[in-house]
Coordinates of C-alpha atoms in Angstrom, one line a residue:
M1 CA 94.7 88.4 85.1
R2 CA 95.9 89.4 88.5
Q3 CA 93.0 89.3 90.9
S4 CA 91.7 92.5 92.4
L5 CA 88.9 90.7 94.3
F6 CA 89.8 91.6 97.8
F7 CA 86.8 94.0 98.2
H8 CA 84.8 91.2 99.8
R9 CA 84.9 90.3 103.5
L10 CA 82.6 87.3 103.5
I11 CA 80.7 85.9 106.5
L12 CA 83.1 86.9 109.3
A13 CA 80.6 85.7 111.8
A14 CA 81.2 82.0 112.2
F15 CA 84.2 82.4 114.6
T16 CA 82.3 84.6 117.0
G17 CA 80.6 82.0 119.1
L18 CA 83.6 79.6 119.4
A19 CA 86.1 82.5 120.0
L20 CA 84.0 83.9 122.8
A21 CA 83.6 80.5 124.4
M22 CA 87.4 79.8 124.2
A23 CA 88.6 83.3 124.9
P24 CA 89.1 82.8 128.7
A25 CA 91.3 79.8 128.0
V26 CA 93.3 81.6 125.4
Y27 CA 93.7 85.1 126.9
A28 CA 93.2 84.8 130.6
Q29 CA 96.8 83.9 131.2
D30 CA 98.8 84.6 134.4
T31 CA 100.5 87.9 134.5
E32 CA 103.4 87.6 136.8
D33 CA 105.5 90.5 135.5
G34 CA 103.2 93.0 134.0
L35 CA 99.7 94.4 133.4
E36 CA 97.1 92.5 131.5
I37 CA 95.6 95.2 129.2
G38 CA 92.6 93.2 128.1
D39 CA 91.4 90.4 125.8
A40 CA 91.5 90.6 122.1
P41 CA 88.1 90.8 120.5
A42 CA 86.7 87.8 118.7
I43 CA 86.8 87.7 114.9
R44 CA 84.4 90.4 113.9
P45 CA 81.1 89.5 112.4
A46 CA 79.8 90.8 109.2
E47 CA 76.4 90.8 107.6
P48 CA 75.7 88.0 105.0
E49 CA 74.9 90.6 102.4
D50 CA 78.5 91.7 102.5
A51 CA 79.2 88.6 100.4
G52 CA 78.0 90.3 97.3
T53 CA 79.6 93.8 97.4
I54 CA 80.8 93.5 93.9
D55 CA 79.1 96.7 92.8
R56 CA 80.7 99.8 94.0
G57 CA 77.7 102.1 94.1
Q58 CA 74.6 101.6 92.0
R59 CA 74.3 103.5 88.7
P60 CA 71.7 103.0 86.0
S61 CA 72.8 100.8 83.1
S62 CA 71.7 101.5 79.6
S63 CA 72.2 97.8 78.6
D64 CA 69.2 96.3 76.9
G65 CA 70.0 93.0 78.6
D66 CA 71.9 91.5 75.7
A67 CA 75.2 90.4 77.4
T68 CA 76.9 90.2 74.0
T69 CA 76.3 93.9 73.2
L70 CA 78.3 96.4 75.1
D71 CA 77.3 100.0 75.6
R72 CA 80.6 101.9 75.3
A73 CA 79.4 105.1 76.8
D74 CA 80.7 108.6 75.9
R75 CA 84.0 108.5 77.6
D76 CA 87.6 108.5 76.6
A77 CA 89.2 105.0 77.1
R78 CA 92.7 106.1 76.6
Q79 CA 95.4 104.9 78.9
P80 CA 95.7 107.3 81.9
E81 CA 98.4 109.9 81.5
I82 CA 101.3 109.4 83.9
K83 CA 102.2 112.7 85.6
S84 CA 105.4 113.5 87.4
G85 CA 105.8 115.7 90.4
R86 CA 109.0 117.2 88.9
E87 CA 109.3 119.7 86.1
Q88 CA 111.4 119.1 83.0
G89 CA 114.6 121.1 82.6
K90 CA 115.7 122.7 79.4
D91 CA 117.6 119.7 78.4
G92 CA 114.5 117.5 78.6
K93 CA 115.6 115.9 81.9
T94 CA 113.4 116.0 85.0
G95 CA 114.3 117.9 88.1
K96 CA 115.2 121.4 88.9
D97 CA 117.6 122.9 86.3
G98 CA 117.6 119.6 84.4
N99 CA 119.3 117.5 87.1
G100 CA 117.0 114.6 86.5
D101 CA 119.7 112.0 86.9
R102 CA 120.7 113.3 90.3
E103 CA 117.2 113.5 91.6
E104 CA 116.4 110.1 90.3
E105 CA 119.4 108.7 92.0
L106 CA 118.1 110.0 95.3
Q107 CA 114.7 108.4 94.9
G108 CA 113.6 105.1 96.2
I109 CA 115.6 102.4 97.9
N110 CA 119.4 102.8 97.2
I111 CA 121.0 101.1 100.2
Y112 CA 123.4 99.2 98.0
L113 CA 124.4 102.4 96.2
R114 CA 125.1 104.2 99.5
M115 CA 127.2 101.2 100.6
G116 CA 129.2 101.3 97.4
T117 CA 128.0 97.8 96.7
P118 CA 126.6 96.9 93.2
L119 CA 123.0 95.7 93.0
P120 CA 122.6 91.9 92.7
D121 CA 121.5 90.5 89.4
P122 CA 117.8 90.3 89.0
P123 CA 116.3 86.8 89.1
K124 CA 116.1 85.0 85.8
E125 CA 112.7 85.3 84.2
K126 CA 110.9 82.1 83.4
E127 CA 110.8 81.7 79.6
F128 CA 107.3 82.2 78.2
S129 CA 106.5 79.7 75.5
G130 CA 102.8 80.3 75.0
E131 CA 100.9 82.7 72.9
P132 CA 100.5 86.2 74.2
D133 CA 97.0 87.2 75.2
E134 CA 96.3 90.4 73.3
A135 CA 93.1 91.2 75.2
Y136 CA 94.7 91.0 78.6
G137 CA 97.7 92.9 77.3
A138 CA 95.4 95.7 76.2
F139 CA 93.6 95.6 79.5
Q140 CA 96.8 95.9 81.5
R141 CA 97.8 99.0 79.4
G142 CA 94.5 100.6 80.1
L143 CA 93.3 100.2 76.5
F144 CA 89.9 98.9 77.6
L145 CA 88.0 99.3 74.3
T146 CA 90.8 97.4 72.5
A147 CA 90.5 94.7 75.2
V148 CA 86.8 94.5 74.6
D149 CA 87.3 94.1 70.8
K150 CA 89.9 91.4 71.4
A151 CA 87.9 89.5 74.1
L152 CA 84.4 89.6 72.9
P153 CA 84.8 87.2 69.9
R154 CA 86.7 84.8 72.0
A155 CA 84.1 85.0 74.8
Q156 CA 81.3 84.3 72.4
L157 CA 83.2 81.2 71.3
G158 CA 83.4 79.9 74.9
D159 CA 86.9 81.0 76.0
P160 CA 86.6 81.2 79.9
A161 CA 89.6 83.6 80.2
A162 CA 88.1 86.1 77.7
Q163 CA 84.6 85.7 79.3
T164 CA 86.2 86.6 82.7
L165 CA 87.9 89.6 81.3
L166 CA 84.8 90.8 79.6
A167 CA 82.8 90.4 82.9
E168 CA 85.4 92.4 84.8
I169 CA 85.4 95.2 82.3
M170 CA 81.6 95.3 82.4
S171 CA 81.3 95.1 86.1
R172 CA 83.7 98.0 86.6
G173 CA 82.5 100.1 83.7
L174 CA 85.9 100.4 82.1
G175 CA 85.5 102.0 78.7
V176 CA 81.9 100.8 78.6
K177 CA 78.8 101.7 80.6
R178 CA 78.6 99.6 83.8
D179 CA 76.4 96.6 83.3
L180 CA 76.3 94.3 86.3
K181 CA 73.6 92.0 84.8
G182 CA 75.7 91.5 81.7
A183 CA 78.8 91.0 83.8
S184 CA 76.9 88.3 85.9
F185 CA 76.1 86.5 82.7
W186 CA 79.7 86.3 81.6
Y187 CA 81.0 85.4 85.1
G188 CA 78.5 82.5 85.0
Q189 CA 79.7 81.4 81.6
A190 CA 83.3 81.5 82.6
A191 CA 82.5 79.7 85.9
Q192 CA 81.0 76.9 84.0
G193 CA 84.3 76.7 82.0
G194 CA 86.2 76.3 85.2
E195 CA 88.0 79.7 85.4
P196 CA 88.9 80.0 89.2
S197 CA 88.5 83.8 89.6
A198 CA 85.1 83.6 87.7
M199 CA 83.9 80.8 89.9
F200 CA 84.8 82.9 93.0
K201 CA 83.0 86.0 91.6
Y202 CA 79.9 84.0 90.5
A203 CA 79.7 82.2 93.9
L204 CA 79.4 85.7 95.5
L205 CA 76.7 86.6 93.0
L206 CA 74.8 83.4 93.8
M207 CA 75.0 84.2 97.5
E208 CA 73.7 87.7 97.0
G209 CA 70.9 86.8 94.6
K210 CA 70.6 90.2 93.1
Y211 CA 71.6 89.7 89.5
V212 CA 71.2 85.9 89.4
P213 CA 68.8 83.7 91.4
R214 CA 70.1 83.0 94.9
D215 CA 71.4 79.4 95.1
K216 CA 73.5 78.5 98.2
A217 CA 74.2 75.0 97.1
K218 CA 75.6 76.1 93.7
A219 CA 77.5 79.0 95.4
D220 CA 79.2 76.6 97.8
E221 CA 80.1 74.3 94.9
Y222 CA 81.7 77.1 92.9
M223 CA 83.4 78.5 95.9
R224 CA 84.9 75.1 96.9
N225 CA 86.0 74.5 93.3
A226 CA 87.6 77.9 93.1
A227 CA 89.4 77.3 96.4
D228 CA 90.7 73.9 95.3
A229 CA 91.9 75.5 92.0
G230 CA 94.1 77.8 94.0
N231 CA 92.2 81.1 94.2
G232 CA 93.3 82.7 97.5
S233 CA 90.1 84.7 98.0
A234 CA 88.0 81.7 97.5
Q235 CA 90.2 79.6 99.9
F236 CA 89.6 82.2 102.6
N237 CA 85.8 82.4 101.9
W238 CA 85.4 78.6 101.7
A239 CA 87.1 78.3 105.1
Q240 CA 84.6 80.8 106.4
I241 CA 81.7 78.8 105.0
L242 CA 83.0 75.6 106.6
V243 CA 83.3 77.3 110.0
S244 CA 79.8 78.8 109.6
D245 CA 78.2 75.5 108.5
N246 CA 80.1 73.4 111.0
P247 CA 80.1 75.3 114.4
G248 CA 82.8 74.4 116.9
V249 CA 86.1 72.6 116.7
R250 CA 85.1 70.4 113.8
G251 CA 84.5 73.4 111.5
L252 CA 87.7 75.1 112.5
T253 CA 89.7 71.9 111.9
M254 CA 88.1 71.5 108.4
A255 CA 88.8 75.1 107.6
M256 CA 92.4 75.3 108.8
P257 CA 94.0 73.9 105.6
Y258 CA 92.2 76.5 103.5
Y259 CA 93.1 79.3 105.9
E260 CA 96.7 78.1 105.5
K261 CA 96.6 78.2 101.7
A262 CA 95.0 81.6 101.6
S263 CA 97.5 82.9 104.2
E264 CA 100.4 81.8 102.0
Q265 CA 98.9 83.8 99.2
G266 CA 98.9 87.0 101.3
I267 CA 95.2 87.3 102.2
A268 CA 95.4 89.3 105.4
D269 CA 92.0 88.2 106.6
A270 CA 93.1 84.6 106.4
Q271 CA 96.4 85.3 108.2
Y272 CA 94.4 86.9 111.0
A273 CA 92.0 84.0 111.2
L274 CA 94.8 81.4 111.0
A275 CA 96.5 83.0 114.0
Q276 CA 93.2 82.7 116.0
V277 CA 92.7 79.1 114.9
Y278 CA 96.2 78.0 115.8
T279 CA 95.7 79.6 119.2
A280 CA 92.2 78.2 119.8
L281 CA 92.6 74.6 118.8
K282 CA 94.2 72.3 121.3
D283 CA 95.3 69.6 118.8
V284 CA 97.3 71.9 116.5
P285 CA 101.0 70.8 116.3
E286 CA 103.4 72.9 118.4
E287 CA 105.3 74.0 115.4
K288 CA 102.2 75.6 114.0
K289 CA 101.2 77.2 117.3
A290 CA 104.6 78.8 117.4
K291 CA 103.8 80.5 114.1
A292 CA 100.5 82.1 115.3
R293 CA 102.1 85.4 116.3
D294 CA 104.0 85.5 113.0
W295 CA 100.8 85.2 111.0
L296 CA 99.1 87.8 113.1
E297 CA 102.0 90.2 112.6
R298 CA 101.9 89.6 108.8
A299 CA 98.2 90.5 108.9
A300 CA 99.0 93.6 110.9
K301 CA 101.7 94.7 108.5
A302 CA 99.2 94.3 105.7
G303 CA 97.2 97.1 107.3
F304 CA 94.4 95.0 109.0
D305 CA 93.6 97.2 112.0
T306 CA 92.1 94.4 114.1
A307 CA 95.3 92.4 113.6
Q308 CA 97.3 95.5 114.6
L309 CA 95.2 95.7 117.8
D310 CA 95.6 92.0 118.6
I311 CA 99.3 91.8 118.0
G312 CA 99.7 94.8 120.3
I313 CA 97.8 93.0 123.0
W314 CA 99.6 89.8 122.4
L315 CA 103.0 91.5 122.7
V316 CA 102.1 93.4 125.9
N317 CA 100.4 90.4 127.6
G318 CA 103.0 87.8 126.4
I319 CA 100.5 85.7 124.4
N320 CA 102.0 83.0 122.2
G321 CA 105.5 84.4 122.9
P322 CA 107.6 86.6 125.1
R323 CA 106.4 90.1 126.2
D324 CA 107.6 93.0 124.3
Y325 CA 106.2 96.3 125.7
D326 CA 107.9 98.5 123.1
E327 CA 106.6 96.6 120.1
G328 CA 103.2 96.2 121.7
F329 CA 103.0 99.9 122.3
R330 CA 104.0 100.6 118.7
W331 CA 101.3 98.4 117.2
L332 CA 98.6 99.7 119.5
S333 CA 99.7 103.3 118.6
I334 CA 99.3 102.4 114.9
A335 CA 95.8 100.9 115.4
A336 CA 94.7 103.8 117.7
K337 CA 95.9 106.4 115.2
R338 CA 93.9 104.6 112.5
G339 CA 90.8 105.0 114.6
N340 CA 90.5 101.6 116.3
V341 CA 88.5 102.4 119.5
V342 CA 89.7 99.4 121.5
A343 CA 93.3 100.3 120.7
Q344 CA 92.7 103.8 121.8
N345 CA 91.4 102.5 125.1
R346 CA 94.4 100.1 125.6
L347 CA 96.9 102.8 124.6
S348 CA 95.5 105.0 127.4
H349 CA 96.4 102.2 129.9
L350 CA 99.9 101.9 128.5
Y351 CA 100.5 105.6 129.0
I352 CA 99.2 105.5 132.5
N353 CA 101.3 102.5 133.5
A354 CA 104.4 103.4 131.4
L355 CA 104.5 100.2 129.4
G356 CA 106.5 100.6 126.3
T357 CA 106.5 104.4 126.7
R358 CA 107.1 107.1 129.3
P359 CA 104.1 108.0 131.6
D360 CA 102.1 110.8 130.1
P361 CA 98.8 111.6 131.9
V362 CA 97.6 114.1 129.3
E363 CA 98.2 111.7 126.4
A364 CA 96.5 108.9 128.3
A365 CA 93.5 111.1 128.9
K366 CA 93.4 112.1 125.3
W367 CA 93.1 108.5 124.1
Y368 CA 90.5 107.9 126.8
V369 CA 88.4 110.8 125.7
L370 CA 88.5 109.6 122.1
S371 CA 87.5 106.0 123.0
R372 CA 84.8 107.3 125.4
R373 CA 83.4 109.6 122.6
A374 CA 83.1 106.4 120.4
G375 CA 81.0 104.7 123.1
L376 CA 83.6 102.6 124.9
T377 CA 83.2 103.0 128.7
D378 CA 86.0 102.2 131.1
P379 CA 85.4 103.0 134.8
A380 CA 89.1 102.8 135.7
L381 CA 90.0 105.3 133.0
E382 CA 87.1 107.5 134.1
D383 CA 88.4 107.6 137.6
F384 CA 91.9 108.4 136.3
Y385 CA 90.6 111.2 134.1
L386 CA 88.6 112.8 137.0
G387 CA 91.7 112.7 139.1
L388 CA 93.6 115.1 136.7
N389 CA 93.7 118.8 137.3
E390 CA 91.6 121.1 135.2
E391 CA 94.5 122.2 133.0
Q392 CA 95.4 118.6 132.2
Q393 CA 91.8 117.8 131.3
K394 CA 91.7 120.8 129.0
Q395 CA 94.9 119.7 127.2
A396 CA 93.6 116.2 126.8
I397 CA 90.3 117.5 125.3
D398 CA 92.2 119.8 123.0
G399 CA 94.4 117.0 121.8
A400 CA 91.3 114.8 121.2
N401 CA 89.7 117.6 119.2
R402 CA 92.7 117.9 117.0
F403 CA 93.0 114.2 116.4
R404 CA 92.7 113.0 112.8
R405 CA 93.0 109.4 111.6
S406 CA 96.3 108.6 110.0

């Protein structure tokens, strides 16, 4: 089952002390040919209780505590209906006047078609030689009650994969009433059977201590085992635990291999952390240090707004690579429009100093007003704002009032 376990952001506190201590060495570089627009913030901390945010809002459960009995609720568990934004024509084809083929041709990526070049052959699929899993197949099609019927007998016989599927269905309330206590039981059973995703989930439950007794030692063991078994989320979180339990360079060095493995699996948090680790540690090989900006950009492209802020600052200030004001401005604009307050502040400086964009005092003042409203003070920007005429200040305030996060 494909993991959908990225709703955790576990213990992002361990880096803070070391990052703050090392920040001057990392970011206070000479600026011979441009403006230094400020240091990137340290990896942001989070509360320890964030480790257990498996439940998405608390709702009462009607389960009597028997984890083998599922309350199916009064809901329709049919597969969701797929709706199309286009109407059907008289001939049954989609699109206006039945021109479904033409409209479909214009949808999506058709670069090869426009170039008159045939599409390349799809990669050859690996031949499947095992037995199909009917429970997971039903789950993937949205037939949740069928999945329960197929998984429950196997789960009761000790099948870790079926136990994990059952726990996932119960924890999310798919076709049955949500039962987090019952889900915790099945996660625990599957974790004992060595299922990587279940070990990861159960480790979070053990850290939280809400539905099972809190047990850090056992949680660490399951998290490490899940990480070593290849679970990307567990690899990132185990790295965070190592950094938290081993402050300083030693912890970062121990955690780096796990950050690397999680980054390769596309975990944006890990990619961001890895970029910071490669930058902070002195003994990291040069070929890895050269990839720090690439990892940070990958995290930014994944939508991690703190990474978008940092890659913008790195590009403008020339950190871990050449300066690129245009790209730096673009990334800071993205982060600012998403509501990142520091990015809004830095973007104001770029507009004032015409870095990556044309000078625009009204736009600069707008972003300053937004960041100031969020509580970020900046005496230099305050002086700039007070130096504008009344009409420019009014335009800036109007622009800030109309701002909506994108």
